[in-house]
């Protein structure tokens, strides 16, 4: 579902798919999120700014706590956000940095 939605030529479909990242993650479970979903999301980091902003917003501290709450999951999520933090659009960069800060705070709590 994620691949087909994010590969759509219609921006609206890609945007709706990005908005449901947490729903997809809940449906497939934490193991599949870390083994498959995060890798797929990394492949979609060259989309339109609005879609990228939603991805950056969805990959937040809550997402990590629920679906990627180990060092490998945090690293994969932070890698995606790092790429988004280098986007041209300021709002995408800002949202990525906010999500990264939330994840780093969770990481500090586990140390």
mmCIF file of N, CA and C in Angstrom:
data_model
loop_
_atom_site.group_PDB
_atom_site.id
_atom_site.type_symbol
_atom_site.label_atom_id
_atom_site.label_comp_id
_atom_site.label_asym_id
_atom_site.label_seq_id
_atom_site.Cartn_x
_atom_site.Cartn_y
_atom_site.Cartn_z
ATOM 1 N N UNK A 1 0.813 -1.192 0.000
ATOM 2 C CA UNK A 1 0.000 0.000 0.000
ATOM 3 C C UNK A 1 0.857 1.256 0.000
ATOM 4 N N UNK A 2 1.886 1.278 0.824
ATOM 5 C CA UNK A 2 2.755 2.447 0.901
ATOM 6 C C UNK A 2 3.463 2.690 -0.421
ATOM 7 N N UNK A 3 4.032 1.642 -0.986
ATOM 8 C CA UNK A 3 4.771 1.802 -2.243
ATOM 9 C C UNK A 3 3.885 2.350 -3.349
ATOM 10 N N UNK A 4 2.708 1.770 -3.489
ATOM 11 C CA UNK A 4 1.839 2.219 -4.573
ATOM 12 C C UNK A 4 1.342 3.641 -4.325
ATOM 13 N N UNK A 5 1.029 3.959 -3.087
ATOM 14 C CA UNK A 5 0.563 5.304 -2.771
ATOM 15 C C UNK A 5 1.638 6.351 -2.979
ATOM 16 N N UNK A 6 2.849 6.067 -2.520
ATOM 17 C CA UNK A 6 3.927 7.041 -2.652
ATOM 18 C C UNK A 6 4.463 7.112 -4.078
ATOM 19 N N UNK A 7 4.235 6.072 -4.865
ATOM 20 C CA UNK A 7 4.693 6.070 -6.259
ATOM 21 C C UNK A 7 3.672 6.698 -7.200
ATOM 22 N N UNK A 8 2.518 7.052 -6.685
ATOM 23 C CA UNK A 8 1.467 7.641 -7.511
ATOM 24 C C UNK A 8 1.944 8.943 -8.155
ATOM 25 N N UNK A 9 1.422 9.226 -9.333
ATOM 26 C CA UNK A 9 1.747 10.489 -9.998
ATOM 27 C C UNK A 9 0.915 11.640 -9.437
ATOM 28 N N UNK A 10 -0.098 11.309 -8.649
ATOM 29 C CA UNK A 10 -0.963 12.337 -8.077
ATOM 30 C C UNK A 10 -0.448 12.760 -6.698
ATOM 31 N N UNK A 11 -0.180 14.043 -6.560
ATOM 32 C CA UNK A 11 0.323 14.586 -5.305
ATOM 33 C C UNK A 11 -0.620 14.291 -4.158
ATOM 34 N N UNK A 12 -1.913 14.403 -4.379
ATOM 35 C CA UNK A 12 -2.905 14.170 -3.333
ATOM 36 C C UNK A 12 -2.811 12.759 -2.774
ATOM 37 N N UNK A 13 -2.607 11.784 -3.650
ATOM 38 C CA UNK A 13 -2.485 10.385 -3.216
ATOM 39 C C UNK A 13 -1.220 10.209 -2.377
ATOM 40 N N UNK A 14 -0.111 10.806 -2.828
ATOM 41 C CA UNK A 14 1.138 10.698 -2.066
ATOM 42 C C UNK A 14 1.010 11.382 -0.708
ATOM 43 N N UNK A 15 0.343 12.514 -0.693
ATOM 44 C CA UNK A 15 0.131 13.246 0.555
ATOM 45 C C UNK A 15 -0.731 12.435 1.525
ATOM 46 N N UNK A 16 -1.817 11.867 1.028
ATOM 47 C CA UNK A 16 -2.688 11.034 1.875
ATOM 48 C C UNK A 16 -1.946 9.817 2.396
ATOM 49 N N UNK A 17 -1.106 9.231 1.569
ATOM 50 C CA UNK A 17 -0.316 8.066 1.983
ATOM 51 C C UNK A 17 0.656 8.462 3.089
ATOM 52 N N UNK A 18 1.327 9.584 2.921
ATOM 53 C CA UNK A 18 2.269 10.061 3.944
ATOM 54 C C UNK A 18 1.543 10.333 5.263
ATOM 55 N N UNK A 19 0.347 10.867 5.185
ATOM 56 C CA UNK A 19 -0.424 11.163 6.395
ATOM 57 C C UNK A 19 -0.806 9.895 7.157
ATOM 58 N N UNK A 20 -0.789 8.751 6.472
ATOM 59 C CA UNK A 20 -1.172 7.486 7.108
ATOM 60 C C UNK A 20 0.025 6.613 7.489
ATOM 61 N N UNK A 21 1.205 7.176 7.526
ATOM 62 C CA UNK A 21 2.390 6.386 7.882
ATOM 63 C C UNK A 21 2.220 5.693 9.229
ATOM 64 N N UNK A 22 1.667 6.390 10.192
ATOM 65 C CA UNK A 22 1.489 5.788 11.515
ATOM 66 C C UNK A 22 0.453 4.671 11.487
ATOM 67 N N UNK A 23 -0.568 4.795 10.669
ATOM 68 C CA UNK A 23 -1.591 3.751 10.543
ATOM 69 C C UNK A 23 -0.979 2.503 9.907
ATOM 70 N N UNK A 24 -0.188 2.713 8.863
ATOM 71 C CA UNK A 24 0.495 1.594 8.206
ATOM 72 C C UNK A 24 1.441 0.930 9.202
ATOM 73 N N UNK A 25 2.186 1.732 9.942
ATOM 74 C CA UNK A 25 3.127 1.192 10.926
ATOM 75 C C UNK A 25 2.413 0.348 11.977
ATOM 76 N N UNK A 26 1.291 0.838 12.441
ATOM 77 C CA UNK A 26 0.531 0.082 13.443
ATOM 78 C C UNK A 26 0.029 -1.236 12.861
ATOM 79 N N UNK A 27 -0.383 -1.212 11.606
ATOM 80 C CA UNK A 27 -0.923 -2.417 10.963
ATOM 81 C C UNK A 27 0.151 -3.483 10.739
ATOM 82 N N UNK A 28 1.365 -3.066 10.420
ATOM 83 C CA UNK A 28 2.401 -4.055 10.102
ATOM 84 C C UNK A 28 3.268 -4.426 11.300
ATOM 85 N N UNK A 29 3.280 -3.604 12.323
ATOM 86 C CA UNK A 29 4.042 -3.916 13.527
ATOM 87 C C UNK A 29 5.462 -3.370 13.507
ATOM 88 N N UNK A 30 6.037 -3.279 14.698
ATOM 89 C CA UNK A 30 7.350 -2.657 14.874
ATOM 90 C C UNK A 30 8.456 -3.357 14.083
ATOM 91 N N UNK A 31 8.443 -4.684 14.056
ATOM 92 C CA UNK A 31 9.506 -5.406 13.341
ATOM 93 C C UNK A 31 9.503 -5.066 11.855
ATOM 94 N N UNK A 32 8.335 -5.047 11.242
ATOM 95 C CA UNK A 32 8.238 -4.726 9.816
ATOM 96 C C UNK A 32 8.545 -3.250 9.549
ATOM 97 N N UNK A 33 8.216 -2.395 10.508
ATOM 98 C CA UNK A 33 8.555 -0.975 10.355
ATOM 99 C C UNK A 33 10.062 -0.845 10.209
ATOM 100 N N UNK A 34 10.786 -1.508 11.096
ATOM 101 C CA UNK A 34 12.243 -1.379 11.082
ATOM 102 C C UNK A 34 12.888 -2.104 9.907
ATOM 103 N N UNK A 35 12.323 -3.236 9.492
ATOM 104 C CA UNK A 35 12.925 -4.009 8.410
ATOM 105 C C UNK A 35 12.516 -3.525 7.027
ATOM 106 N N UNK A 36 11.326 -2.936 6.903
ATOM 107 C CA UNK A 36 10.819 -2.599 5.572
ATOM 108 C C UNK A 36 10.367 -1.144 5.434
ATOM 109 N N UNK A 37 9.473 -0.720 6.311
ATOM 110 C CA UNK A 37 8.823 0.579 6.131
ATOM 111 C C UNK A 37 9.817 1.743 6.102
ATOM 112 N N UNK A 38 10.738 1.778 7.043
ATOM 113 C CA UNK A 38 11.681 2.896 7.085
ATOM 114 C C UNK A 38 12.561 2.934 5.838
ATOM 115 N N UNK A 39 12.939 1.775 5.327
ATOM 116 C CA UNK A 39 13.715 1.742 4.083
ATOM 117 C C UNK A 39 12.892 2.265 2.911
ATOM 118 N N UNK A 40 11.619 1.908 2.878
ATOM 119 C CA UNK A 40 10.746 2.403 1.808
ATOM 120 C C UNK A 40 10.580 3.912 1.901
ATOM 121 N N UNK A 41 10.373 4.408 3.110
ATOM 122 C CA UNK A 41 10.201 5.852 3.286
ATOM 123 C C UNK A 41 11.451 6.599 2.822
ATOM 124 N N UNK A 42 12.615 6.046 3.100
ATOM 125 C CA UNK A 42 13.865 6.684 2.662
ATOM 126 C C UNK A 42 13.877 6.864 1.147
ATOM 127 N N UNK A 43 13.262 5.945 0.432
ATOM 128 C CA UNK A 43 13.207 6.035 -1.020
ATOM 129 C C UNK A 43 12.272 7.113 -1.533
ATOM 130 N N UNK A 44 11.485 7.698 -0.656
ATOM 131 C CA UNK A 44 10.513 8.711 -1.081
ATOM 132 C C UNK A 44 10.850 10.100 -0.554
ATOM 133 N N UNK A 45 12.122 10.343 -0.284
ATOM 134 C CA UNK A 45 12.504 11.632 0.290
ATOM 135 C C UNK A 45 12.835 12.690 -0.757
ATOM 136 N N UNK A 46 12.488 12.437 -2.000
ATOM 137 C CA UNK A 46 12.702 13.418 -3.069
ATOM 138 C C UNK A 46 11.372 13.874 -3.657
ATOM 139 N N UNK A 47 10.363 13.965 -2.817
ATOM 140 C CA UNK A 47 9.016 14.314 -3.266
ATOM 141 C C UNK A 47 8.802 15.826 -3.147
ATOM 142 N N UNK A 48 7.558 16.241 -3.344
ATOM 143 C CA UNK A 48 7.195 17.644 -3.195
ATOM 144 C C UNK A 48 7.271 18.045 -1.726
ATOM 145 N N UNK A 49 7.485 19.327 -1.499
ATOM 146 C CA UNK A 49 7.693 19.842 -0.148
ATOM 147 C C UNK A 49 6.565 19.499 0.817
ATOM 148 N N UNK A 50 5.335 19.587 0.358
ATOM 149 C CA UNK A 50 4.203 19.309 1.242
ATOM 150 C C UNK A 50 4.224 17.854 1.722
ATOM 151 N N UNK A 51 4.553 16.948 0.854
ATOM 152 C CA UNK A 51 4.647 15.532 1.204
ATOM 153 C C UNK A 51 5.818 15.311 2.159
ATOM 154 N N UNK A 52 6.950 15.931 1.874
ATOM 155 C CA UNK A 52 8.128 15.791 2.732
ATOM 156 C C UNK A 52 7.869 16.338 4.133
ATOM 157 N N UNK A 53 7.136 17.422 4.209
ATOM 158 C CA UNK A 53 6.810 18.005 5.511
ATOM 159 C C UNK A 53 5.961 17.042 6.335
ATOM 160 N N UNK A 54 5.013 16.387 5.703
ATOM 161 C CA UNK A 54 4.168 15.417 6.409
ATOM 162 C C UNK A 54 5.003 14.230 6.866
ATOM 163 N N UNK A 55 5.904 13.747 6.018
ATOM 164 C CA UNK A 55 6.777 12.642 6.412
ATOM 165 C C UNK A 55 7.604 13.048 7.636
ATOM 166 N N UNK A 56 8.186 14.246 7.592
ATOM 167 C CA UNK A 56 8.991 14.731 8.718
ATOM 168 C C UNK A 56 8.150 14.852 9.984
ATOM 169 N N UNK A 57 6.918 15.264 9.828
ATOM 170 C CA UNK A 57 6.026 15.396 10.978
ATOM 171 C C UNK A 57 5.641 14.033 11.557
ATOM 172 N N UNK A 58 5.398 13.061 10.693
ATOM 173 C CA UNK A 58 4.973 11.729 11.139
ATOM 174 C C UNK A 58 6.102 10.947 11.802
ATOM 175 N N UNK A 59 7.339 11.155 11.361
ATOM 176 C CA UNK A 59 8.472 10.425 11.928
ATOM 177 C C UNK A 59 8.993 11.170 13.169
ATOM 178 N N UNK A 60 8.134 11.303 14.137
ATOM 179 C CA UNK A 60 8.450 12.075 15.335
ATOM 180 C C UNK A 60 8.771 11.161 16.518
ATOM 181 N N UNK A 61 8.886 11.754 17.678
ATOM 182 C CA UNK A 61 9.198 10.986 18.877
ATOM 183 C C UNK A 61 8.171 9.919 19.190
ATOM 184 N N UNK A 62 6.916 10.232 19.007
ATOM 185 C CA UNK A 62 5.837 9.258 19.245
ATOM 186 C C UNK A 62 5.966 8.052 18.332
ATOM 187 N N UNK A 63 6.265 8.307 17.064
ATOM 188 C CA UNK A 63 6.425 7.230 16.090
ATOM 189 C C UNK A 63 7.563 6.309 16.536
ATOM 190 N N UNK A 64 8.677 6.907 16.909
ATOM 191 C CA UNK A 64 9.831 6.110 17.322
ATOM 192 C C UNK A 64 9.513 5.303 18.577
ATOM 193 N N UNK A 65 8.864 5.915 19.546
ATOM 194 C CA UNK A 65 8.522 5.189 20.765
ATOM 195 C C UNK A 65 7.619 3.998 20.473
ATOM 196 N N UNK A 66 6.740 4.145 19.514
ATOM 197 C CA UNK A 66 5.787 3.083 19.209
ATOM 198 C C UNK A 66 6.339 2.012 18.271
ATOM 199 N N UNK A 67 7.170 2.405 17.304
ATOM 200 C CA UNK A 67 7.518 1.472 16.233
ATOM 201 C C UNK A 67 9.009 1.280 15.977
ATOM 202 N N UNK A 68 9.854 2.128 16.509
ATOM 203 C CA UNK A 68 11.287 2.030 16.205
ATOM 204 C C UNK A 68 12.117 2.367 17.430
ATOM 205 N N UNK A 69 11.709 1.842 18.570
ATOM 206 C CA UNK A 69 12.295 2.257 19.837
ATOM 207 C C UNK A 69 13.494 1.410 20.264
ATOM 208 N N UNK A 70 14.419 1.237 19.358
ATOM 209 C CA UNK A 70 15.721 0.686 19.706
ATOM 210 C C UNK A 70 16.747 1.491 18.918
ATOM 211 N N UNK A 71 18.011 1.260 19.162
ATOM 212 C CA UNK A 71 19.020 2.109 18.526
ATOM 213 C C UNK A 71 18.970 2.012 17.002
ATOM 214 N N UNK A 72 18.760 0.826 16.455
ATOM 215 C CA UNK A 72 18.707 0.669 14.999
ATOM 216 C C UNK A 72 17.517 1.430 14.404
ATOM 217 N N UNK A 73 16.371 1.328 15.049
ATOM 218 C CA UNK A 73 15.185 2.037 14.574
ATOM 219 C C UNK A 73 15.351 3.543 14.651
ATOM 220 N N UNK A 74 15.940 4.007 15.748
ATOM 221 C CA UNK A 74 16.179 5.453 15.888
ATOM 222 C C UNK A 74 17.163 5.938 14.828
ATOM 223 N N UNK A 75 18.208 5.156 14.575
ATOM 224 C CA UNK A 75 19.205 5.562 13.577
ATOM 225 C C UNK A 75 18.568 5.638 12.189
ATOM 226 N N UNK A 76 17.770 4.647 11.826
ATOM 227 C CA UNK A 76 17.111 4.677 10.510
ATOM 228 C C UNK A 76 16.188 5.889 10.393
ATOM 229 N N UNK A 77 15.423 6.142 11.439
ATOM 230 C CA UNK A 77 14.506 7.279 11.410
ATOM 231 C C UNK A 77 15.281 8.593 11.342
ATOM 232 N N UNK A 78 16.332 8.710 12.131
ATOM 233 C CA UNK A 78 17.150 9.929 12.111
ATOM 234 C C UNK A 78 17.841 10.122 10.763
ATOM 235 N N UNK A 79 18.196 9.041 10.091
ATOM 236 C CA UNK A 79 18.827 9.138 8.769
ATOM 237 C C UNK A 79 17.850 9.757 7.765
ATOM 238 N N UNK A 80 16.607 9.327 7.826
ATOM 239 C CA UNK A 80 15.582 9.911 6.946
ATOM 240 C C UNK A 80 15.407 11.389 7.274
ATOM 241 N N UNK A 81 15.289 11.697 8.555
ATOM 242 C CA UNK A 81 15.082 13.084 8.965
ATOM 243 C C UNK A 81 16.289 13.960 8.625
ATOM 244 N N UNK A 82 17.476 13.398 8.704
ATOM 245 C CA UNK A 82 18.681 14.150 8.329
ATOM 246 C C UNK A 82 18.604 14.563 6.866
ATOM 247 N N UNK A 83 18.161 13.658 6.038
ATOM 248 C CA UNK A 83 18.015 13.980 4.615
ATOM 249 C C UNK A 83 16.950 15.069 4.429
ATOM 250 N N UNK A 84 15.842 14.948 5.155
ATOM 251 C CA UNK A 84 14.785 15.955 5.057
ATOM 252 C C UNK A 84 15.256 17.304 5.612
ATOM 253 N N UNK A 85 16.131 17.275 6.604
ATOM 254 C CA UNK A 85 16.649 18.512 7.191
ATOM 255 C C UNK A 85 17.558 19.267 6.222
ATOM 256 N N UNK A 86 17.932 18.637 5.129
ATOM 257 C CA UNK A 86 18.742 19.316 4.119
ATOM 258 C C UNK A 86 17.908 19.748 2.912
ATOM 259 N N UNK A 87 16.592 19.661 3.036
ATOM 260 C CA UNK A 87 15.700 20.052 1.935
ATOM 261 C C UNK A 87 15.802 21.555 1.668
ATOM 262 N N UNK A 88 15.404 21.940 0.491
ATOM 263 C CA UNK A 88 15.449 23.349 0.107
ATOM 264 C C UNK A 88 14.429 24.174 0.883
ATOM 265 N N UNK A 89 13.243 23.626 1.056
ATOM 266 C CA UNK A 89 12.145 24.355 1.698
ATOM 267 C C UNK A 89 12.351 24.447 3.215
ATOM 268 N N UNK A 90 12.271 25.642 3.738
ATOM 269 C CA UNK A 90 12.490 25.904 5.164
ATOM 270 C C UNK A 90 11.532 25.134 6.053
ATOM 271 N N UNK A 91 10.265 25.063 5.695
ATOM 272 C CA UNK A 91 9.277 24.399 6.550
ATOM 273 C C UNK A 91 9.580 22.899 6.679
ATOM 274 N N UNK A 92 10.098 22.290 5.631
ATOM 275 C CA UNK A 92 10.482 20.868 5.687
ATOM 276 C C UNK A 92 11.666 20.708 6.635
ATOM 277 N N UNK A 93 12.655 21.571 6.477
ATOM 278 C CA UNK A 93 13.831 21.508 7.354
ATOM 279 C C UNK A 93 13.441 21.701 8.815
ATOM 280 N N UNK A 94 12.598 22.677 9.072
ATOM 281 C CA UNK A 94 12.188 22.956 10.453
ATOM 282 C C UNK A 94 11.459 21.762 11.060
ATOM 283 N N UNK A 95 10.539 21.179 10.328
ATOM 284 C CA UNK A 95 9.779 20.040 10.861
ATOM 285 C C UNK A 95 10.695 18.839 11.096
ATOM 286 N N UNK A 96 11.641 18.627 10.201
ATOM 287 C CA UNK A 96 12.588 17.529 10.379
ATOM 288 C C UNK A 96 13.428 17.736 11.638
ATOM 289 N N UNK A 97 13.867 18.950 11.874
ATOM 290 C CA UNK A 97 14.687 19.245 13.056
ATOM 291 C C UNK A 97 13.871 19.062 14.331
ATOM 292 N N UNK A 98 12.619 19.467 14.325
ATOM 293 C CA UNK A 98 11.756 19.274 15.501
ATOM 294 C C UNK A 98 11.612 17.781 15.803
ATOM 295 N N UNK A 99 11.354 16.984 14.778
ATOM 296 C CA UNK A 99 11.217 15.540 14.973
ATOM 297 C C UNK A 99 12.528 14.921 15.443
ATOM 298 N N UNK A 100 13.639 15.372 14.882
ATOM 299 C CA UNK A 100 14.944 14.863 15.311
ATOM 300 C C UNK A 100 15.180 15.176 16.790
ATOM 301 N N UNK A 101 14.836 16.369 17.205
ATOM 302 C CA UNK A 101 15.024 16.750 18.611
ATOM 303 C C UNK A 101 14.180 15.866 19.525
ATOM 304 N N UNK A 102 12.955 15.578 19.121
ATOM 305 C CA UNK A 102 12.089 14.693 19.921
ATOM 306 C C UNK A 102 12.726 13.308 20.062
ATOM 307 N N UNK A 103 13.264 12.799 18.973
ATOM 308 C CA UNK A 103 13.873 11.463 18.992
ATOM 309 C C UNK A 103 15.147 11.460 19.852
ATOM 310 N N UNK A 104 15.930 12.512 19.732
ATOM 311 C CA UNK A 104 17.165 12.600 20.539
ATOM 312 C C UNK A 104 16.827 12.654 22.021
ATOM 313 N N UNK A 105 15.756 13.320 22.363
ATOM 314 C CA UNK A 105 15.329 13.376 23.760
ATOM 315 C C UNK A 105 14.959 11.984 24.268
ATOM 316 N N UNK A 106 14.304 11.206 23.436
ATOM 317 C CA UNK A 106 13.968 9.815 23.794
ATOM 318 C C UNK A 106 15.245 9.002 23.974
ATOM 319 N N UNK A 107 16.202 9.208 23.077
ATOM 320 C CA UNK A 107 17.477 8.502 23.166
ATOM 321 C C UNK A 107 18.205 8.820 24.454
ATOM 322 N N UNK A 108 18.144 10.071 24.880
ATOM 323 C CA UNK A 108 18.789 10.463 26.135
ATOM 324 C C UNK A 108 18.144 9.747 27.327
ATOM 325 N N UNK A 109 16.858 9.557 27.253
ATOM 326 C CA UNK A 109 16.137 8.892 28.341
ATOM 327 C C UNK A 109 16.540 7.422 28.459
ATOM 328 N N UNK A 110 17.004 6.837 27.351
ATOM 329 C CA UNK A 110 17.381 5.421 27.356
ATOM 330 C C UNK A 110 18.844 5.200 27.729
ATOM 331 N N UNK A 111 19.585 6.284 27.886
ATOM 332 C CA UNK A 111 21.021 6.151 28.202
ATOM 333 C C UNK A 111 21.229 6.106 29.693
#
